[in-house]
Short mmCIF file of C-alpha atoms in Angstrom, two decimals:
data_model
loop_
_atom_site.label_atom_id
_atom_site.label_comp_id
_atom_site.label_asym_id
_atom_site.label_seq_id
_atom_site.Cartn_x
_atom_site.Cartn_y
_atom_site.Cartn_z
CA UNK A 14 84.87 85.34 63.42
CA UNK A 15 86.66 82.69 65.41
CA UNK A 16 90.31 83.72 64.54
CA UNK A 17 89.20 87.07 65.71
CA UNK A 18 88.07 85.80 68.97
CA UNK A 19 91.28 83.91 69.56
CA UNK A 20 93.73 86.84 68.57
CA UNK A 21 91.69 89.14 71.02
CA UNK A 22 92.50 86.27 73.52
CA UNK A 23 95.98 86.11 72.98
CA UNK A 24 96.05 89.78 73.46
CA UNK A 25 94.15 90.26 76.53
CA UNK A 26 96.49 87.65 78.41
CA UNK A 27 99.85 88.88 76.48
CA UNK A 28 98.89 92.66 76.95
CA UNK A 29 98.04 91.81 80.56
CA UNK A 30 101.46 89.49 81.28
CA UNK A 31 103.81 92.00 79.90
CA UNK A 32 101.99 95.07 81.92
CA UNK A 33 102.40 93.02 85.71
CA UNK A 34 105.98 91.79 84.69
CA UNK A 35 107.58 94.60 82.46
CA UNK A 36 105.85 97.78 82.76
CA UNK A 37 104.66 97.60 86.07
CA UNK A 38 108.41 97.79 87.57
CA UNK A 39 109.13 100.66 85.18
CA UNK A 40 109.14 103.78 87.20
CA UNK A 41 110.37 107.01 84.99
CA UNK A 42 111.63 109.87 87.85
CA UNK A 43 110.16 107.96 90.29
CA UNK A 44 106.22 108.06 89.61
CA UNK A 45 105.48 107.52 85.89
CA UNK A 46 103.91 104.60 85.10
CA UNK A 47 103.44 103.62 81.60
CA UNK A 48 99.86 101.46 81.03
CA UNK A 49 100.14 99.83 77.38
CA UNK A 50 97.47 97.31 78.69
CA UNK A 51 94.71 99.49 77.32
CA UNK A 52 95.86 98.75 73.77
CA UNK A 53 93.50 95.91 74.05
CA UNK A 54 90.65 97.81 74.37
CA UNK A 55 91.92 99.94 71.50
CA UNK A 56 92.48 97.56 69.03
CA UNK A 57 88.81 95.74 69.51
CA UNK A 58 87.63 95.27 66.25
CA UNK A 59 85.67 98.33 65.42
CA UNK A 60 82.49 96.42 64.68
CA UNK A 61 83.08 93.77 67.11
CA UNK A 62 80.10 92.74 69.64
CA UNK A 63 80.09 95.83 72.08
CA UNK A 64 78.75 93.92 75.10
CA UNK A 65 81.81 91.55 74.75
CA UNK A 66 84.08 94.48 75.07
CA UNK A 67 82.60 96.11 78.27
CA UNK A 68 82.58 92.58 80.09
CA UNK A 69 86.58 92.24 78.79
CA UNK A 70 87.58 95.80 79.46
CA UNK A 71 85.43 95.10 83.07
CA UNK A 72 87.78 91.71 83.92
CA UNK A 73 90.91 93.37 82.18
CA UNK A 74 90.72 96.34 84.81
CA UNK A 75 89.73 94.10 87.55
CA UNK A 76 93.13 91.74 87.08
CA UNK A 77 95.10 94.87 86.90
CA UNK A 78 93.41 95.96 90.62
CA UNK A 79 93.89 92.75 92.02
CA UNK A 80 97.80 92.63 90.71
CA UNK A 81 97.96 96.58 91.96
CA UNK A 82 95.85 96.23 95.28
CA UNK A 83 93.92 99.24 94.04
CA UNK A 84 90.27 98.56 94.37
CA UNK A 85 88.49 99.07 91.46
CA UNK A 86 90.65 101.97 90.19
CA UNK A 87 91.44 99.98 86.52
CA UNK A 88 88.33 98.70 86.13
CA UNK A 89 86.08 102.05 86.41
CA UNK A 90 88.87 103.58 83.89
CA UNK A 91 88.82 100.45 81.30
CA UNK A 92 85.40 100.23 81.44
CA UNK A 93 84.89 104.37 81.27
CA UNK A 94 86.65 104.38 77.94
CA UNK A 95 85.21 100.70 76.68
CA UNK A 96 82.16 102.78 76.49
CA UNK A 97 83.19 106.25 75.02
CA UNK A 98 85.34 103.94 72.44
CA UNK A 99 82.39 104.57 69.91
CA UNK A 100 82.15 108.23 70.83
CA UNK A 101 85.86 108.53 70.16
CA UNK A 102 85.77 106.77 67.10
CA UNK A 103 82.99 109.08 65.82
CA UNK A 104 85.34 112.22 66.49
CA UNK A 105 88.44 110.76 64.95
CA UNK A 106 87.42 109.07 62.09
CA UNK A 107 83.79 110.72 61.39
CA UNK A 108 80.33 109.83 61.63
CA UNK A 109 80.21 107.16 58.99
CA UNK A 110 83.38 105.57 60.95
CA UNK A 111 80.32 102.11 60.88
CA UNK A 112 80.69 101.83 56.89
CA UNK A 113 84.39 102.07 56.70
CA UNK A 114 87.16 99.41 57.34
CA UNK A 115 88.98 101.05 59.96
CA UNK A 116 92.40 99.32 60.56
CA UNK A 117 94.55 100.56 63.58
CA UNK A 118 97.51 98.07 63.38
CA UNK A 119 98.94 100.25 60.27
CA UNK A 120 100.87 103.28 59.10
CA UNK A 121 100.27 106.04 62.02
CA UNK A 122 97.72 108.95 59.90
CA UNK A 123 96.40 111.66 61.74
CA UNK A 124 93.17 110.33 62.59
CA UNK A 125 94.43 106.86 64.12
CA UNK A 126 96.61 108.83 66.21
CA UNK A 127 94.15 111.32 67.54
CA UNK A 128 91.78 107.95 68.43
CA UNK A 129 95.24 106.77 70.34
CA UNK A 130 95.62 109.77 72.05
CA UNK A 131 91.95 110.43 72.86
CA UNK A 132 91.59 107.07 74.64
CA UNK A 133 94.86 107.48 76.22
CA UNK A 134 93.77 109.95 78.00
CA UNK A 135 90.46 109.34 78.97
CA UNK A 136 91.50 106.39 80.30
CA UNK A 137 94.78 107.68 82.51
CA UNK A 138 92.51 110.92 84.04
CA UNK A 139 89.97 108.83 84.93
CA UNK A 140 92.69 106.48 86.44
CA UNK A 141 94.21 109.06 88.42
CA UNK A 142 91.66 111.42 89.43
CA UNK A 143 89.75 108.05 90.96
CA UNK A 144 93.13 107.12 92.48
CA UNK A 145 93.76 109.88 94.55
CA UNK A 146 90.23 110.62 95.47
CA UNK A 147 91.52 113.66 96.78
CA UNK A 148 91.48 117.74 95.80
CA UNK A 149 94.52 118.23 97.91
CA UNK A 150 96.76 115.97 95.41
CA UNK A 151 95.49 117.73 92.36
CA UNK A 152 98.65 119.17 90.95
CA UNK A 153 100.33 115.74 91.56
CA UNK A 154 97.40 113.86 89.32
CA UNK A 155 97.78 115.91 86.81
CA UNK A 156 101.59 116.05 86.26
CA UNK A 157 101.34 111.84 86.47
CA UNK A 158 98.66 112.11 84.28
CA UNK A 159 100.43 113.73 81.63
CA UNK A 160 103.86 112.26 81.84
CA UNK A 161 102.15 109.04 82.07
CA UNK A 162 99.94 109.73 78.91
CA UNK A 163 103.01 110.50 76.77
CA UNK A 164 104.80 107.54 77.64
CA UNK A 165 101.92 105.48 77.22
CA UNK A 166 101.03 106.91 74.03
CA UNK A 167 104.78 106.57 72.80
CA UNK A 168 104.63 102.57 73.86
CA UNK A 169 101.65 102.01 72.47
CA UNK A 170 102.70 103.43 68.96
CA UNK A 171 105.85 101.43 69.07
CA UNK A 172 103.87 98.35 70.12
CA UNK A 173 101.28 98.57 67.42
CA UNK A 174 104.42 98.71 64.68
CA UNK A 175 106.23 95.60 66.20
CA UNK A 176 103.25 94.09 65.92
CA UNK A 177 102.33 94.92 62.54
CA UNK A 178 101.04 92.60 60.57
CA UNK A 179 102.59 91.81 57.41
CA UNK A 180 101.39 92.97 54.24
CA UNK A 181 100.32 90.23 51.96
CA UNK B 24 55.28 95.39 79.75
CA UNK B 25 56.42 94.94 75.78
CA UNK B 26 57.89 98.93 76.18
CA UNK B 27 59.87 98.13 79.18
CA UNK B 28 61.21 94.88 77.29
CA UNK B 29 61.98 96.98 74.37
CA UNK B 30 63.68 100.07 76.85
CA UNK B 31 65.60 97.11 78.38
CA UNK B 32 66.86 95.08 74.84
CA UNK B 33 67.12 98.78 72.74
CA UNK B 34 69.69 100.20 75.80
CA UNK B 35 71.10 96.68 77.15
CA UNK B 36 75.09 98.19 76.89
CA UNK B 37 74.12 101.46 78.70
CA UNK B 38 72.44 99.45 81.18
CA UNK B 39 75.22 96.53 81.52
CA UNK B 40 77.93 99.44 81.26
CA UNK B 41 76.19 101.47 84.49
CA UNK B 42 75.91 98.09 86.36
CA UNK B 43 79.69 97.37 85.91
CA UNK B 44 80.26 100.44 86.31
CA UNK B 45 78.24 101.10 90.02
CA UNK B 46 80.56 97.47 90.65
CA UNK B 47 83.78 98.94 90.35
CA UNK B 48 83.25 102.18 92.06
CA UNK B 49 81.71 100.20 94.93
CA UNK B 50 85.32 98.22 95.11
CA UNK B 51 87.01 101.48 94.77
CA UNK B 52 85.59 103.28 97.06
CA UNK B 53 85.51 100.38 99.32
CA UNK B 54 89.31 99.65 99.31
CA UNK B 55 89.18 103.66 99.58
CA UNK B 56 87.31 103.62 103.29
CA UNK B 57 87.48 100.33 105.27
CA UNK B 58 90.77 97.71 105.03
CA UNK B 59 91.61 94.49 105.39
CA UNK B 60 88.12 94.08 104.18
CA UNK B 61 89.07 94.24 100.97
CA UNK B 62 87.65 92.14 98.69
CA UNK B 63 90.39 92.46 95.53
CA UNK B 64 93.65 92.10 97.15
CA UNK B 65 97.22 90.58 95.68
CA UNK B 66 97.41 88.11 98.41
CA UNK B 67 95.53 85.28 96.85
CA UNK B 68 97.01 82.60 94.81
CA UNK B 69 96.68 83.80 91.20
CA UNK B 70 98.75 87.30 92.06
CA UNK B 71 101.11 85.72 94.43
CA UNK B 72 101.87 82.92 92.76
CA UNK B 73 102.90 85.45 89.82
CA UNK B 74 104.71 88.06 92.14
CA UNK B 75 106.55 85.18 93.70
CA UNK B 76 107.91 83.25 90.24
CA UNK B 77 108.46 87.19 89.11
CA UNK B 78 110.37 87.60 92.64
CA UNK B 79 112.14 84.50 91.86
CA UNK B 80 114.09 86.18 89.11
CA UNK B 81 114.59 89.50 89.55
CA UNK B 82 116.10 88.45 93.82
CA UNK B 83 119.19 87.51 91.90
CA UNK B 84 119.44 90.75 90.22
CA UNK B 85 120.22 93.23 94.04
CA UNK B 86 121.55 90.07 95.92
CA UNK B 87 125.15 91.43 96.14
CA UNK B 88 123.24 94.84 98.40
CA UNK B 89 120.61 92.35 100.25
CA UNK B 90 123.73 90.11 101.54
CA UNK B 91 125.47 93.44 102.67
CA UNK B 92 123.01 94.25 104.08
CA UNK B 93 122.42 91.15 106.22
CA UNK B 94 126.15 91.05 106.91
CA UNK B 95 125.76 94.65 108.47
CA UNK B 96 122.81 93.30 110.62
CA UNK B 97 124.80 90.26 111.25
CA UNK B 98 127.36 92.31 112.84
CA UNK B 99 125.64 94.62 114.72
CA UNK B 100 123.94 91.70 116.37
CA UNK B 101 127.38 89.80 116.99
CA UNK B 102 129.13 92.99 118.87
CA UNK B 103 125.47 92.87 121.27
CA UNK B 104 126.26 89.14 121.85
CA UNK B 105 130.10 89.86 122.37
CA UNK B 106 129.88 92.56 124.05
CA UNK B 107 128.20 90.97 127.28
CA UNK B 108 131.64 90.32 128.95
CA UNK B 109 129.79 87.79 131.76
CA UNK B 110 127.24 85.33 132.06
CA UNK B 111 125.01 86.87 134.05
CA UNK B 112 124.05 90.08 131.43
CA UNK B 113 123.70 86.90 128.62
CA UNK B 114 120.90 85.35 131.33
CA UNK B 115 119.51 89.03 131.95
CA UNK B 116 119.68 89.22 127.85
CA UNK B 117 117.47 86.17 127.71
CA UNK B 118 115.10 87.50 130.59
CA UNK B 119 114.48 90.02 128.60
CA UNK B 120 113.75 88.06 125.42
CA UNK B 121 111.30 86.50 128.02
CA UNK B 122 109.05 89.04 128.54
CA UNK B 123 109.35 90.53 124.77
CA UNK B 124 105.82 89.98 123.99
CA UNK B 125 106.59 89.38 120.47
CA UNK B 126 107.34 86.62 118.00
CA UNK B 127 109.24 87.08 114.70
CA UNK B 128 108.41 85.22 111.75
CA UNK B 129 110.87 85.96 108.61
CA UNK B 130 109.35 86.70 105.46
CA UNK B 131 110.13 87.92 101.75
CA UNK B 132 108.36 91.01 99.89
CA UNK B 133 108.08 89.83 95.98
CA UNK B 134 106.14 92.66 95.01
CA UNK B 135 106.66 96.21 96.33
CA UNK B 136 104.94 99.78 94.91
CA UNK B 137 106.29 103.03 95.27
CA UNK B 138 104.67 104.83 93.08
CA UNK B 139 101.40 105.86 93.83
CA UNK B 140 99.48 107.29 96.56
CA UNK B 141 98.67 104.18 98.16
CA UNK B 142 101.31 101.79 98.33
CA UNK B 143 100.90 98.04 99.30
CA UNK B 144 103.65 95.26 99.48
CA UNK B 145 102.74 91.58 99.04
CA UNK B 146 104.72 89.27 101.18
CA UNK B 147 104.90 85.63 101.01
CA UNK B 148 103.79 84.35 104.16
CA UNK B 149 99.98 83.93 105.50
CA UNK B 150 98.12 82.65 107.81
CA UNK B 151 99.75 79.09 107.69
CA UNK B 152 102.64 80.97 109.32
CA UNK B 153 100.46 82.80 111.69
CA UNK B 154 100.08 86.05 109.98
CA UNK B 155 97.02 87.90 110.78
CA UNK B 156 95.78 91.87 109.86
CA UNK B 157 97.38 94.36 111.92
CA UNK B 158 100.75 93.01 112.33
CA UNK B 159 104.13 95.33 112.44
CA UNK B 160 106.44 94.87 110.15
CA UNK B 161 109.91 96.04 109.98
CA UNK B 162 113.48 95.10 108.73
CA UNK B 163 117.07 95.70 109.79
CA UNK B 164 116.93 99.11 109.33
CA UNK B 165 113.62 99.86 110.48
CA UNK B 166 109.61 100.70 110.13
CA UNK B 167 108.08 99.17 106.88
CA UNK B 168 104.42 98.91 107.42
CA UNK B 169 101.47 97.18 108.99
CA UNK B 170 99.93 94.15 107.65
CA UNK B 171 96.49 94.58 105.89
CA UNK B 172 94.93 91.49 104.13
CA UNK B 173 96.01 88.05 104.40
CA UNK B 174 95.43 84.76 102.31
CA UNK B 175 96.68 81.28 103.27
CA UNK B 176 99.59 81.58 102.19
CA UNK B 177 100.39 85.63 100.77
CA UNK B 178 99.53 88.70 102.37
CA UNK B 179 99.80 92.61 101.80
CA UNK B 180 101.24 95.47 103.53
CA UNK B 181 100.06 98.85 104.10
CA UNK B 182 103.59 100.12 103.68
CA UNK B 183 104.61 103.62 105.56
CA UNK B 184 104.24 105.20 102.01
CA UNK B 185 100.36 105.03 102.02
CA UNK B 186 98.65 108.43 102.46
CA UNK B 187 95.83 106.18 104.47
CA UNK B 188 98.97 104.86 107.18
CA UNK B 189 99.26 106.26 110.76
CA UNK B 190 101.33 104.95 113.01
CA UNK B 191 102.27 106.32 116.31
CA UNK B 192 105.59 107.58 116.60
CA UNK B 193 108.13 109.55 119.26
CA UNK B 194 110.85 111.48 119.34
CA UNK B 195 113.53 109.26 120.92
CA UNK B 196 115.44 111.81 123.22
CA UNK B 197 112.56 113.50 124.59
CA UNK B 198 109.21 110.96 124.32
CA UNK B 199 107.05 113.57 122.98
CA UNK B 200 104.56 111.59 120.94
CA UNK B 201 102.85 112.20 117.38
CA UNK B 202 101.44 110.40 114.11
CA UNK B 203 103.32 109.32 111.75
CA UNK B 204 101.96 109.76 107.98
CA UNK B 205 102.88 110.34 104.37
CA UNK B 206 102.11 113.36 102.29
CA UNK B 207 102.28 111.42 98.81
CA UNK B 208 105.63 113.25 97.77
CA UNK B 209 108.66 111.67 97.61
CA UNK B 210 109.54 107.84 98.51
CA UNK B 211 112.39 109.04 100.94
CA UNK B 212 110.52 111.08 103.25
CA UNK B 213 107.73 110.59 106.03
CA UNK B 214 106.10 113.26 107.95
CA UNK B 215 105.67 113.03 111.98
CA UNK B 216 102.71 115.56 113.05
CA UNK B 217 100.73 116.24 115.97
CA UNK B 218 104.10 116.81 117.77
CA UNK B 219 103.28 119.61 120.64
CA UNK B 220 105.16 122.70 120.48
CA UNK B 221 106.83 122.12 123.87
CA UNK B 222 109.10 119.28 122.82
CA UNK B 223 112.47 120.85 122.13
CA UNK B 224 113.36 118.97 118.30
CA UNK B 225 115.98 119.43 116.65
CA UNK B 226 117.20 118.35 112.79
CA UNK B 227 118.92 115.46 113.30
CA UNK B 228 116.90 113.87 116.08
CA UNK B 229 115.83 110.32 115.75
CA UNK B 230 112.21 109.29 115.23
CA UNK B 231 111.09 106.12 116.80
CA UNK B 232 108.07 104.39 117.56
CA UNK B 233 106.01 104.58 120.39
CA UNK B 234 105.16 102.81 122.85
CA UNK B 235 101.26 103.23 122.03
CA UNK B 236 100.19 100.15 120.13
CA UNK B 237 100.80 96.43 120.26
CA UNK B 238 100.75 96.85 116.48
CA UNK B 239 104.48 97.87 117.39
CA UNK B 240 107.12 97.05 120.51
CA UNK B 241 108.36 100.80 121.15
CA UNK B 242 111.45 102.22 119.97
CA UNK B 243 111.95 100.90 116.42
CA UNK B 244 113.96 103.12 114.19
CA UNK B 245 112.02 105.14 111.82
CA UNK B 246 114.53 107.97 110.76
CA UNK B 247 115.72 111.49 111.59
CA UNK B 248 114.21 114.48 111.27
CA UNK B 249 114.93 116.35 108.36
CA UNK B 250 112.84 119.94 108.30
CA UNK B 251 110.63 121.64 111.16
CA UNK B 252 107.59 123.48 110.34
CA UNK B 253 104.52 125.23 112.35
CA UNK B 254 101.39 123.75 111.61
CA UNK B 255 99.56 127.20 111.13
CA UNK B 256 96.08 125.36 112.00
CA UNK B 257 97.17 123.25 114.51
CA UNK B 258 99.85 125.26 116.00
CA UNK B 259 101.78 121.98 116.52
CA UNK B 260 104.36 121.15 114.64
CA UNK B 261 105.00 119.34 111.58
CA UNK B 262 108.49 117.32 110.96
CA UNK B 263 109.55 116.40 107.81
CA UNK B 264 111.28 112.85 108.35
CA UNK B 265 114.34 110.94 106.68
CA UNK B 266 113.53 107.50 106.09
CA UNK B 267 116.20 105.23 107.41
CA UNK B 268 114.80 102.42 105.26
CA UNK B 269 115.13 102.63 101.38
CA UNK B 270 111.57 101.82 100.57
CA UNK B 271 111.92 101.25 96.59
CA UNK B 272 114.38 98.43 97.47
CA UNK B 273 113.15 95.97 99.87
CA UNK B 274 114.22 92.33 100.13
CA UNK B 275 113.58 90.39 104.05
CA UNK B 276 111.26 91.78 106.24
CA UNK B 277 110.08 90.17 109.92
CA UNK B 278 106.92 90.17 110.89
CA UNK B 279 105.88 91.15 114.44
CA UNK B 280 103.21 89.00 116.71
CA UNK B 281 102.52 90.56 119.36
CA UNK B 282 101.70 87.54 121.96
CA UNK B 283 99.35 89.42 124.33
CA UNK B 284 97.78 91.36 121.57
CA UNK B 285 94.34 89.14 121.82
CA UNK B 286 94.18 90.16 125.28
CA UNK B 287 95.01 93.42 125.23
CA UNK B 288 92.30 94.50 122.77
CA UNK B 289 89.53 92.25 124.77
CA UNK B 290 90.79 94.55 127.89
CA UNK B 291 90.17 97.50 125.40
CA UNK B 292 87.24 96.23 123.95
CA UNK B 293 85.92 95.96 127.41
CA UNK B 294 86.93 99.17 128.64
CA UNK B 295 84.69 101.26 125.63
CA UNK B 296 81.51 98.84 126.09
CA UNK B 297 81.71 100.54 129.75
#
């Protein structure tokens, strides 16, 4: 239980100090901004206490706005899919996802990426839509939703196999 | 009374995820409406003291084109100074410097945006150097944004590419006047609207501010224009404007202070109470 809480530590500050300092300066044609920093709220253990994860997914959005000057924008996205997280789970990996040992750090089947992809997603429409606030920019959101969803799906898949753990 | 305990224990992470939830939508639509009242900005310590050790590093990496670039400035300045052949246009020079309502203080940006809709800089100087909201700012080449929240020692920018910027522009050669904003499209390009259809423009022209505001002293370079269009609403017209500045690459900025600015907006304040 404790080693859990630490790792999840470690990852919340490591996710969120190489988003500000690598990713945030990455800029793909100009606009496309990949957000790994949501693999944290991914790879929550799947039966971990679900209070604890809106709170982090709250403060993890909320340091993202304050390093981004954009409100609340992160934190109504984190926390949007923080919640659905079960739903999505449910869809992927079927009802009785509760009962089985669901690992995401491993070999990339269908179902774990769907669950990526899903929250992906969710996460960067709600992102953008809120960001813009506007009709008139519609287009725009959603071509920088969907570039930015590939490349964030792409980094997170390569993230979670460099951080594999190792087989025992 | 034992119900709504039970409603309240049975639903507590629908309930805690809707309070959280009504918390960050009031910050974003907040930030969204009124500024510098923001409450989550990058200037405070935490996020500037990251942006600057971040800044720290990656300065060395465009130092050869920020040292150009103050070498160019450095020039142009020098052939003003030299070219004053007696002493009497040096004291009319400083005369002039006299009256210049405005101080300069020199500052850095260590973290700049581009990217989105609404783009903010961080700068690192506050209000220990006299910074306060609604403050020009500009560089060598020209317009960069208006000052927005400050903290002791950081502060951000509403930079020219932020769809919620207006600033009040003109048309150098003929003073016709109009607002200067930004359509959310590309980084290179601002758009100048409002401009009445009698003002003869032509591509080319330069775009410069106006004489309007104390936010800005007048006729700062801004860029030229690049397309002409008719505002079919409006019937004004709508120019499409070539940013002299390169706003993805921004190194030392100044900082304007106006000096009668305090007394200038009692005078206005004064004049709508009547």
């Amino acid at each position: 239980m404790n080693s859990t809480l630490l790792v999840n530590i470690f990852r919340f500050i490591l996710l969120l100090a190489v988003q500000i300092v690598i990713f945030n300066n990455m800029n793909f044609l100009g606009f496309v901004m990949p957000l790994p920093y949501i693999l944290f709220i991914i790879l929550y253990p799947v039966n971990g206490n679900k209070t604890g994860l809106l709170f982090a997914s709250f403060l993890l959005g909320l340091t993202m706005d304050i390093f981004s000057n954009s409100g609340g924008v992160h934190a109504t996205a984190c926390l949007t899919l923080a919640y659905l997280r079960p739903y999505l789970f449910k869809f992927s990996f079927g009802i009785s996802y509760e009962y089985q040992t669901i690992k995401l750090n491993d070999v990339l089947t269908p179902e774990r990426f769907s669950f990526i992809l899903l929250s992906v997603v969710i996460h960067h429409f709600t992102l953008f839509i809120i960001e813009a606030f506007q009709v008139s920019f519609f287009l725009d959101i959603l071509i920088r939703a969907l570039l930015s969803t590939i490349f964030t799906v792409i980094l997170c898949i390569i993230i979670i196999y460099l951080i594999k753990p190792n087989k025992r | 009374m034992q119900q709504i305990f039970n409603f309240i224990f049975k639903n507590s992470n629908r309930i805690l995820f809707l309070l959280l939830l009504s918390i960050s939508f009031f910050l974003t639509i907040q930030a969204h409406s009124y500024h510098k009242s923001k409450i989550i900005s990058s200037a405070n310590i935490l996020s500037g003291g990251v942006y600057e050790k971040i800044n720290n590093v990656s300065e060395y990496l465009n130092l050869k084109t920020q040292n150009d670039a103050l070498a160019i400035e450095n020039a142009r300045l020098k052939s003003i100074l030299f070219a004053t052949t007696d002493s009497i246009s040096i004291t009319k020079l400083e005369k002039t410097k006299e009256t210049q309502p405005y101080d300069i203080v020199v500052s850095k940006v260590i973290h700049n945006s581009y990217n989105v809709h609404e783009n903010y800089l961080t700068l690192n100087s506050g209000k220990l150097q006299g910074v306060k909201s609604d403050m020009g700012v500009i560089n060598n080449l020209g317009l960069v944004g208006v000052i927005d929240n400050t903290s002791p020692r950081y502060s951000t920018v509403v930079s020219i590419l932020n769809v919620k910027s207006q600033i009040n522009a003109k048309i150098k050669k003929s003073n016709h006047f109009g607002s200067l904003i930004w359509n959310g499209k590309s980084t290179g390009f601002v758009q100048l609207i409002d401009v009445p259809r009698l003002a003869s423009v032509r591509k080319g022209d330069t775009i410069v501010t106006g004489g309007q505001s104390v936010i800005f002293p007048e006729n700062i370079n801004i860029g030229t224009i690049e397309k002409i269009y008719i505002d079919n609403k409006t019937n004004y017209y709508t120019l499409d404007i070539k940013l002299f500045n390169d706003m993805t690459n921004l190194g030392h900025v100044y900082i304007l202070k106006s000096r009668y600015r305090d007394e200038l907006n009692n005078l206005e304040k004064v004049k709508k109470n009547e």
